[in-house]
Coordinates of N, CA and C in Angstrom, one line a residue:
X4 N -49.9 -5.6 0.0 CA -48.5 -5.9 -0.4 C -48.5 -7.1 -1.3
X5 N -49.3 -8.1 -1.0 CA -49.3 -9.3 -1.9 C -49.8 -8.9 -3.3
X6 N -50.8 -8.0 -3.3 CA -51.3 -7.5 -4.6 C -50.2 -6.8 -5.5
X7 N -49.4 -6.0 -4.8 CA -48.3 -5.4 -5.5 C -47.3 -6.4 -6.1
X8 N -46.9 -7.3 -5.2 CA -46.0 -8.4 -5.6 C -46.6 -9.2 -6.8
X9 N -47.8 -9.5 -6.7 CA -48.5 -10.2 -7.8 C -48.5 -9.5 -9.1
X10 N -48.7 -8.2 -9.0 CA -48.8 -7.3 -10.2 C -47.4 -7.1 -10.8
X11 N -46.4 -7.1 -9.9 CA -45.0 -6.8 -10.3 C -44.4 -8.0 -11.2
X12 N -44.9 -9.2 -11.0 CA -44.4 -10.3 -11.8 C -43.1 -10.9 -11.2
X13 N -42.5 -11.9 -11.9 CA -41.4 -12.6 -11.5 C -40.1 -11.7 -11.2
X14 N -39.9 -10.8 -12.1 CA -38.8 -9.9 -12.0 C -38.8 -9.0 -10.7
X15 N -40.0 -8.6 -10.4 CA -40.3 -7.8 -9.2 C -39.9 -8.7 -7.9
X16 N -40.2 -10.0 -8.0 CA -39.9 -10.8 -6.9 C -38.4 -11.0 -6.7
X17 N -37.7 -11.0 -7.8 CA -36.2 -11.1 -7.8 C -35.6 -9.8 -7.1
X18 N -36.2 -8.7 -7.5 CA -35.8 -7.4 -6.9 C -36.0 -7.3 -5.4
X19 N -37.2 -7.9 -5.0 CA -37.5 -7.9 -3.6 C -36.5 -8.8 -2.8
X20 N -36.1 -9.9 -3.5 CA -35.1 -10.8 -2.8 C -33.8 -10.1 -2.7
X21 N -33.4 -9.4 -3.7 CA -32.1 -8.6 -3.6 C -32.2 -7.6 -2.5
X22 N -33.4 -6.9 -2.4 CA -33.5 -5.9 -1.3 C -33.4 -6.5 0.1
X23 N -34.0 -7.7 0.2 CA -33.9 -8.4 1.5 C -32.4 -8.8 1.8
X24 N -31.7 -9.3 0.8 CA -30.3 -9.6 1.0 C -29.5 -8.4 1.4
X25 N -29.8 -7.3 0.7 CA -29.0 -6.0 0.9 C -29.3 -5.5 2.4
X26 N -30.6 -5.6 2.8 CA -30.9 -5.2 4.1 C -30.3 -6.0 5.2
X27 N -30.2 -7.3 5.0 CA -29.5 -8.2 5.9 C -28.0 -7.8 6.0
X28 N -27.4 -7.6 4.9 CA -25.9 -7.2 4.9 C -25.8 -5.8 5.6
X29 N -26.6 -4.9 5.3 CA -26.5 -3.6 6.0 C -26.6 -3.7 7.5
X30 N -27.6 -4.4 8.0 CA -27.7 -4.6 9.4 C -26.6 -5.3 10.0
X31 N -26.1 -6.4 9.4 CA -24.9 -7.2 9.9 C -23.7 -6.3 10.0
X32 N -23.4 -5.5 8.9 CA -22.2 -4.7 8.9 C -22.3 -3.6 9.9
X33 N -23.5 -3.0 10.1 CA -23.7 -2.0 11.1 C -23.4 -2.5 12.5
X34 N -23.8 -3.7 12.8 CA -23.6 -4.3 14.1 C -22.1 -4.6 14.2
X35 N -21.5 -5.1 13.2 CA -20.0 -5.4 13.2 C -19.2 -4.2 13.4
X36 N -19.5 -3.1 12.6 CA -18.7 -1.9 12.7 C -18.9 -1.2 14.0
X37 N -20.1 -1.3 14.6 CA -20.3 -0.8 15.9 C -19.4 -1.4 17.0
X38 N -19.3 -2.7 16.9 CA -18.4 -3.4 17.8 C -16.9 -3.0 17.6
X39 N -16.5 -2.9 16.4 CA -15.1 -2.5 16.1 C -14.9 -1.1 16.7
X40 N -15.8 -0.1 16.5 CA -15.6 1.2 17.0 C -15.6 1.2 18.5
X41 N -16.4 0.4 19.2 CA -16.4 0.3 20.6 C -15.1 -0.3 21.2
X42 N -14.5 -1.2 20.4 CA -13.3 -1.8 20.9 C -12.2 -0.8 21.0
X43 N -12.1 0.1 20.0 CA -11.1 1.1 20.1 C -11.3 2.1 21.3
X44 N -12.5 2.4 21.5 CA -12.9 3.4 22.6 C -12.6 2.7 24.0
X45 N -12.8 1.4 24.1 CA -12.7 0.8 25.4 C -11.3 0.3 25.7
X46 N -10.7 -0.3 24.7 CA -9.5 -1.1 25.0 C -8.2 -0.3 24.9
X47 N -8.2 0.8 24.0 CA -6.9 1.5 23.9 C -6.5 2.2 25.2
X48 N -7.4 2.8 26.0 CA -7.0 3.3 27.3 C -6.6 2.2 28.2
X49 N -7.2 1.1 28.2 CA -6.8 -0.1 29.0 C -5.4 -0.5 28.6
X50 N -5.1 -0.6 27.3 CA -3.8 -1.0 26.9 C -2.7 0.0 27.4
X51 N -2.9 1.3 27.2 CA -1.9 2.2 27.7 C -1.7 2.1 29.2
X52 N -2.8 1.9 29.9 CA -2.6 1.8 31.4 C -1.9 0.5 31.7
X53 N -2.2 -0.6 31.0 CA -1.5 -1.9 31.3 C 0.0 -1.8 31.0
X54 N 0.3 -1.1 29.9 CA 1.7 -1.0 29.5 C 2.5 -0.2 30.6
X55 N 1.8 0.9 31.0 CA 2.4 1.7 32.1 C 2.6 1.0 33.4
X56 N 1.7 0.0 33.6 CA 1.8 -0.7 34.9 C 2.7 -2.0 34.8
X57 N 3.2 -2.2 33.6 CA 4.2 -3.3 33.4 C 3.5 -4.5 32.8
X58 N 2.2 -4.5 32.5 CA 1.6 -5.6 31.9 C 1.4 -5.3 30.4
X59 N 1.2 -6.4 29.6 CA 1.1 -6.1 28.2 C 0.0 -7.0 27.5
X60 N -0.9 -7.6 28.3 CA -1.9 -8.4 27.7 C -3.3 -8.1 28.2
X61 N -3.8 -6.9 28.0 CA -5.1 -6.5 28.6 C -6.2 -7.1 27.7
X62 N -5.9 -7.6 26.5 CA -7.0 -8.0 25.6 C -7.4 -9.4 25.9
X63 N -6.6 -10.2 26.5 CA -7.0 -11.6 26.7 C -7.1 -12.3 25.3
X64 N -8.3 -12.9 25.1 CA -8.6 -13.5 23.8 C -9.6 -12.7 23.0
X65 N -9.4 -11.4 23.0 CA -10.4 -10.6 22.2 C -10.4 -10.9 20.8
X66 N -11.6 -10.7 20.2 CA -11.8 -11.1 18.8 C -11.9 -9.9 17.8
X67 N -11.5 -8.7 18.3 CA -11.6 -7.5 17.5 C -10.3 -7.2 16.7
X68 N -10.3 -6.3 15.8 CA -9.1 -6.0 15.0 C -8.0 -5.6 15.9
X69 N -8.2 -4.7 16.8 CA -7.2 -4.2 17.7 C -6.5 -5.3 18.5
X70 N -7.4 -6.2 19.1 CA -6.8 -7.3 19.8 C -6.0 -8.3 19.0
X71 N -6.4 -8.5 17.8 CA -5.7 -9.4 16.9 C -4.3 -8.8 16.5
X72 N -4.4 -7.5 16.2 CA -3.2 -6.8 15.8 C -2.2 -6.8 16.9
X73 N -2.7 -6.5 18.1 CA -1.8 -6.4 19.3 C -1.2 -7.8 19.6
X74 N -2.0 -8.9 19.5 CA -1.4 -10.2 19.8 C -0.3 -10.6 18.8
X75 N -0.5 -10.2 17.5 CA 0.5 -10.5 16.5 C 1.8 -9.8 16.8
X76 N 1.6 -8.5 17.1 CA 2.8 -7.7 17.3 C 3.5 -8.1 18.7
X77 N 2.7 -8.4 19.7 CA 3.2 -8.8 20.9 C 4.0 -10.1 20.8
X78 N 3.4 -11.0 20.0 CA 4.1 -12.3 19.8 C 5.4 -12.1 19.1
X79 N 5.5 -11.2 18.2 CA 6.8 -10.9 17.6 C 7.8 -10.3 18.6
X80 N 7.2 -9.4 19.4 CA 8.0 -8.8 20.4 C 8.6 -9.8 21.4
X81 N 7.8 -10.8 21.8 CA 8.3 -11.9 22.7 C 9.4 -12.7 22.0
X82 N 9.2 -12.9 20.7 CA 10.2 -13.6 20.0 C 11.5 -12.8 19.6
X83 N 11.6 -11.6 20.1 CA 12.7 -10.7 19.9 C 12.9 -10.4 18.4
X84 N 11.7 -10.4 17.7 CA 11.8 -10.0 16.3 C 12.0 -8.5 16.1
X85 N 12.7 -8.2 15.1 CA 13.0 -6.7 14.8 C 11.9 -6.2 13.8
X86 N 11.0 -7.1 13.4 CA 10.0 -6.6 12.5 C 8.6 -6.6 13.1
X87 N 8.5 -6.0 14.3 CA 7.3 -6.0 15.0 C 6.2 -5.1 14.2
X88 N 6.6 -4.0 13.8 CA 5.7 -3.1 13.1 C 5.3 -3.7 11.7
X89 N 6.3 -4.3 11.0 CA 6.0 -5.0 9.8 C 5.0 -6.1 10.0
X90 N 5.1 -6.8 11.1 CA 4.1 -7.9 11.4 C 2.7 -7.3 11.5
X91 N 2.6 -6.2 12.2 CA 1.3 -5.5 12.4 C 0.7 -5.1 11.0
X92 N 1.6 -4.6 10.1 CA 1.1 -4.1 8.8 C 0.6 -5.3 8.0
X93 N 1.3 -6.4 8.1 CA 0.9 -7.6 7.4 C -0.5 -8.1 8.0
X94 N -0.6 -8.1 9.3 CA -1.9 -8.5 9.9 C -3.0 -7.6 9.5
X95 N -2.7 -6.3 9.2 CA -3.7 -5.4 8.9 C -4.4 -5.7 7.6
X96 N -3.6 -6.4 6.7 CA -4.2 -6.8 5.4 C -5.4 -7.8 5.6
X97 N -5.2 -8.7 6.6 CA -6.3 -9.6 6.9 C -7.5 -8.9 7.5
X98 N -7.2 -7.9 8.4 CA -8.2 -7.1 9.0 C -9.0 -6.3 8.0
X99 N -8.3 -5.8 7.0 CA -8.9 -5.1 5.9 C -10.0 -5.9 5.2
X100 N -9.6 -7.2 4.9 CA -10.6 -8.1 4.3 C -11.8 -8.3 5.2
X101 N -11.6 -8.4 6.5 CA -12.7 -8.6 7.4 C -13.6 -7.4 7.4
X102 N -13.0 -6.2 7.4 CA -13.8 -5.0 7.4 C -14.6 -4.8 6.1
X103 N -14.0 -5.3 5.0 CA -14.7 -5.1 3.7 C -15.6 -6.2 3.3
X104 N -15.7 -7.2 4.2 CA -16.5 -8.4 3.9 C -18.0 -8.0 3.6
X105 N -18.5 -8.6 2.5 CA -19.9 -8.5 2.0 C -20.1 -7.1 1.3
X106 N -19.2 -6.2 1.3 CA -19.5 -4.9 0.7 C -19.6 -5.1 -0.8
X107 N -18.9 -6.1 -1.4 CA -19.0 -6.3 -2.8 C -20.4 -6.8 -3.2
X108 N -21.1 -7.4 -2.3 CA -22.5 -7.8 -2.6 C -23.4 -6.6 -2.7
X109 N -23.2 -5.6 -1.8 CA -24.0 -4.4 -2.0 C -23.7 -3.7 -3.3
X110 N -22.4 -3.7 -3.7 CA -22.1 -3.0 -5.0 C -22.7 -3.8 -6.1
X111 N -22.7 -5.1 -6.0 CA -23.3 -5.9 -7.1 C -24.8 -5.7 -7.2
X112 N -25.5 -5.7 -6.1 CA -26.9 -5.5 -6.1 C -27.2 -4.1 -6.7
X113 N -26.4 -3.1 -6.3 CA -26.6 -1.7 -6.8 C -26.4 -1.7 -8.3
X114 N -25.6 -2.6 -8.8 CA -25.4 -2.6 -10.3 C -26.5 -3.3 -11.0
X115 N -27.0 -4.4 -10.5 CA -28.0 -5.2 -11.2 C -29.4 -4.8 -11.0
X116 N -29.7 -4.2 -9.8 CA -31.1 -3.8 -9.5 C -31.7 -2.9 -10.6
X117 N -31.0 -1.9 -11.1 CA -31.7 -1.1 -12.2 C -31.9 -1.9 -13.4
X118 N -31.0 -2.8 -13.7 CA -31.1 -3.7 -14.9 C -32.3 -4.6 -14.7
X119 N -32.5 -5.1 -13.5 CA -33.7 -5.9 -13.3 C -34.9 -5.1 -13.4
X120 N -34.9 -3.9 -12.9 CA -36.0 -3.0 -13.0 C -36.3 -2.7 -14.5
X121 N -35.3 -2.5 -15.3 CA -35.5 -2.2 -16.7 C -36.0 -3.5 -17.4
X122 N -35.5 -4.7 -17.0 CA -36.1 -5.9 -17.6 C -37.6 -6.0 -17.3
X123 N -37.9 -5.8 -16.0 CA -39.3 -5.9 -15.6 C -40.2 -4.8 -16.4
X124 N -39.6 -3.7 -16.6 CA -40.3 -2.6 -17.4 C -40.6 -3.1 -18.8
X125 N -39.6 -3.7 -19.4 CA -39.7 -4.1 -20.8 C -40.7 -5.3 -20.9
X126 N -40.7 -6.2 -19.9 CA -41.6 -7.3 -19.9 C -43.0 -6.8 -19.7
X127 N -43.2 -5.8 -18.9 CA -44.5 -5.2 -18.7 C -45.1 -4.6 -19.9
X128 N -44.2 -3.9 -20.6 CA -44.6 -3.2 -21.9 C -44.9 -4.2 -22.9
X129 N -44.1 -5.3 -23.0 CA -44.4 -6.4 -23.9 C -45.8 -7.0 -23.7
X130 N -46.1 -7.2 -22.4 CA -47.4 -7.7 -22.0 C -48.5 -6.7 -22.4
X131 N -48.3 -5.4 -22.3 CA -49.3 -4.4 -22.6 C -49.6 -4.4 -24.1
X132 N -48.5 -4.5 -24.9 CA -48.7 -4.5 -26.4 C -49.3 -5.8 -26.9
X133 N -49.0 -6.9 -26.2 CA -49.6 -8.1 -26.5 C -51.1 -8.1 -26.3
X134 N -51.5 -7.6 -25.2 CA -52.9 -7.5 -24.8 C -53.6 -6.6 -25.8
X135 N -52.9 -5.4 -26.2 CA -53.5 -4.5 -27.1 C -53.7 -5.1 -28.5
X136 N -52.7 -6.0 -28.9 CA -52.8 -6.6 -30.2 C -53.9 -7.7 -30.2
X137 N -54.1 -8.4 -29.1 CA -55.0 -9.5 -29.1 C -56.5 -9.0 -28.9
X138 N -56.7 -8.1 -27.9 CA -58.0 -7.7 -27.6 C -58.3 -6.2 -27.9
X139 N -57.4 -5.5 -28.5 CA -57.6 -4.1 -28.8 C -57.3 -3.2 -27.7
X140 N -57.4 -1.9 -27.9 CA -57.1 -1.0 -26.9 C -58.3 -0.5 -26.1
X141 N -59.4 -1.2 -26.3 CA -60.7 -0.8 -25.7 C -60.9 -1.4 -24.3
X142 N -59.9 -2.2 -23.8 CA -60.0 -2.7 -22.5 C -58.9 -2.2 -21.6
X143 N -59.2 -1.1 -20.9 CA -58.1 -0.5 -20.1 C -57.7 -1.3 -18.9
X144 N -58.6 -2.2 -18.4 CA -58.3 -3.1 -17.3 C -57.1 -4.0 -17.6
X145 N -57.2 -4.6 -18.8 CA -56.1 -5.6 -19.3 C -54.9 -4.8 -19.6
X146 N -55.0 -3.6 -20.1 CA -53.8 -2.8 -20.5 C -53.1 -2.4 -19.2
X147 N -53.8 -2.0 -18.2 CA -53.3 -1.5 -16.9 C -52.4 -2.5 -16.2
X148 N -52.7 -3.8 -16.4 CA -51.8 -4.8 -15.7 C -50.4 -4.8 -16.2
X149 N -50.2 -4.7 -17.5 CA -48.9 -4.6 -18.1 C -48.2 -3.3 -17.7
X150 N -48.9 -2.2 -17.7 CA -48.3 -0.9 -17.3 C -47.9 -0.9 -15.9
X151 N -48.8 -1.5 -15.0 CA -48.5 -1.6 -13.6 C -47.2 -2.4 -13.3
X152 N -47.1 -3.5 -14.0 CA -45.9 -4.3 -13.9 C -44.7 -3.6 -14.3
X153 N -44.8 -2.8 -15.4 CA -43.6 -2.0 -15.8 C -43.2 -1.0 -14.8
X154 N -44.2 -0.2 -14.2 CA -43.9 0.8 -13.3 C -43.4 0.3 -11.9
X155 N -44.0 -0.8 -11.5 CA -43.6 -1.4 -10.2 C -42.1 -1.8 -10.3
X156 N -41.8 -2.4 -11.4 CA -40.4 -2.9 -11.5 C -39.4 -1.7 -11.6
X157 N -39.8 -0.7 -12.3 CA -39.0 0.5 -12.5 C -38.7 1.2 -11.1
X158 N -39.8 1.4 -10.3 CA -39.7 2.0 -9.0 C -38.9 1.1 -8.1
X159 N -39.1 -0.2 -8.1 CA -38.4 -1.1 -7.1 C -36.9 -1.1 -7.5
X160 N -36.6 -1.2 -8.7 CA -35.2 -1.3 -9.1 C -34.5 0.0 -8.7
X161 N -35.1 1.1 -8.9 CA -34.4 2.4 -8.6 C -34.3 2.5 -7.0
X162 N -35.3 2.1 -6.3 CA -35.3 2.2 -4.8 C -34.1 1.4 -4.3
X163 N -34.1 0.1 -4.7 CA -33.0 -0.8 -4.2 C -31.6 -0.2 -4.6
X164 N -31.5 0.3 -5.8 CA -30.2 0.8 -6.3 C -29.8 2.0 -5.4
X165 N -30.6 2.9 -5.2 CA -30.3 4.1 -4.4 C -29.9 3.7 -3.0
X166 N -30.7 2.8 -2.4 CA -30.4 2.3 -1.0 C -29.0 1.6 -1.0
X167 N -28.7 0.8 -1.9 CA -27.4 0.0 -1.9 C -26.3 1.0 -2.1
X168 N -26.4 1.9 -3.0 CA -25.3 2.9 -3.3 C -25.0 3.7 -2.1
X169 N -26.0 4.2 -1.4 CA -25.8 5.1 -0.3 C -25.2 4.3 0.9
X170 N -25.7 3.0 1.1 CA -25.1 2.2 2.2 C -23.7 1.8 1.9
X171 N -23.4 1.4 0.6 CA -22.1 0.9 0.2 C -21.1 2.1 0.3
X172 N -21.4 3.2 -0.1 CA -20.5 4.4 -0.1 C -20.2 4.8 1.4
X173 N -21.3 4.8 2.2 CA -21.1 5.1 3.6 C -20.2 4.1 4.3
X174 N -20.4 2.8 4.1 CA -19.6 1.8 4.7 C -18.2 1.8 4.2
X175 N -18.0 2.0 2.9 CA -16.7 2.1 2.3 C -15.9 3.2 2.9
X176 N -16.5 4.4 3.1 CA -15.8 5.5 3.7 C -15.5 5.2 5.1
X177 N -16.4 4.5 5.8 CA -16.1 4.1 7.2 C -14.9 3.2 7.3
X178 N -14.9 2.2 6.4 CA -13.8 1.2 6.4 C -12.4 1.9 6.1
X179 N -12.4 2.9 5.2 CA -11.2 3.6 4.9 C -10.7 4.4 6.1
X180 N -11.6 5.0 6.8 CA -11.2 5.8 7.9 C -10.8 4.9 9.1
X181 N -11.4 3.7 9.2 CA -11.0 2.8 10.3 C -9.7 2.2 10.0
X182 N -9.3 1.9 8.7 CA -8.0 1.4 8.4 C -6.9 2.4 8.7
X183 N -7.2 3.7 8.5 CA -6.2 4.7 8.8 C -6.0 4.8 10.3
X184 N -7.1 4.6 11.1 CA -7.0 4.6 12.5 C -6.2 3.4 13.0
X185 N -6.4 2.2 12.4 CA -5.7 1.0 12.7 C -4.2 1.1 12.3
X186 N -3.9 1.8 11.3 CA -2.5 2.1 10.9 C -1.8 2.9 12.0
X187 N -2.5 3.9 12.5 CA -2.0 4.7 13.5 C -1.8 3.9 14.8
X188 N -2.7 3.0 15.1 CA -2.6 2.1 16.3 C -1.4 1.2 16.2
X189 N -1.1 0.7 15.0 CA 0.1 -0.1 14.8 C 1.3 0.6 15.2
X190 N 1.4 1.9 14.7 CA 2.6 2.7 15.1 C 2.6 2.9 16.6
X191 N 1.5 3.2 17.2 CA 1.4 3.4 18.6 C 1.8 2.1 19.4
X192 N 1.3 0.9 18.9 CA 1.7 -0.4 19.5 C 3.2 -0.5 19.4
X193 N 3.8 -0.2 18.3 CA 5.2 -0.4 18.1 C 6.0 0.5 19.1
X194 N 5.5 1.7 19.3 CA 6.2 2.6 20.2 C 6.0 2.1 21.6
X195 N 4.8 1.6 22.0 CA 4.6 1.1 23.3 C 5.5 -0.1 23.6
X196 N 5.6 -1.0 22.6 CA 6.5 -2.2 22.8 C 8.0 -1.8 22.9
X197 N 8.3 -0.8 22.1 CA 9.7 -0.3 22.2 C 10.0 0.3 23.5
X198 N 9.1 1.1 24.0 CA 9.2 1.7 25.4 C 9.3 0.6 26.4
X199 N 8.4 -0.4 26.3 CA 8.4 -1.5 27.2 C 9.8 -2.2 27.3
X200 N 10.3 -2.5 26.1 CA 11.6 -3.1 26.0 C 12.7 -2.3 26.6
X201 N 12.7 -1.0 26.4 CA 13.7 -0.1 27.0 C 13.6 -0.1 28.5
X202 N 12.3 -0.1 29.0 CA 12.1 -0.2 30.5 C 12.6 -1.5 31.1
X203 N 12.4 -2.6 30.3 CA 12.9 -3.9 30.8 C 14.4 -3.9 30.9
X204 N 15.0 -3.3 29.9 CA 16.5 -3.3 29.8 C 17.0 -2.4 31.0
X205 N 16.4 -1.3 31.2 CA 16.8 -0.4 32.3 C 16.6 -1.1 33.7
X206 N 15.5 -1.9 33.8 CA 15.2 -2.6 35.1 C 16.2 -3.7 35.3
X207 N 16.6 -4.4 34.3 CA 17.6 -5.4 34.4 C 19.0 -4.9 34.7
X208 N 19.2 -3.7 34.2 CA 20.5 -3.0 34.4 C 20.7 -2.7 35.9
X209 N 19.6 -2.4 36.5 CA 19.6 -2.0 37.9 C 19.9 -3.3 38.8

């Protein structure tokens, strides 16, 4: 591995650094999105049961998107605000930023990685032609070093680009689907709070 990095040159090292950064982001986002998906599966049934039982705070101090949206909407409900659903939609903008966090870095790496690979290829070919001009074409060992640098950079740049594009598109699609789900949860929260308010009025009337 060290031999490959040495032959790839400085540009190859930059591409490797980009790949490590991309891998870190992919793993972090995977873990974060997994937690978000589990929150919906676990807490939505709990919330419905809590509302039915007359309670409205099953989340406690949860740190997931659903918990934060619910707390915002529930706070407006307690303040007798008529804009409960609007408050949830406003809070969703902040959640959207959290869900999309770091994805722009994947997109940036996917854009610059092939350019870095091309730069490394050009530098490798320049080295090859320089060696050929200085010592002639009779020394294949010296010529192969420049060619190896060019090919390593081309392959590495393409590999990192493909990896980042696939992961970015997958995560972007996941975020869009999750935002649609959260929008539907906001409407459900609004309906649950409205029903809770009507039940409270009916109970007080009795």
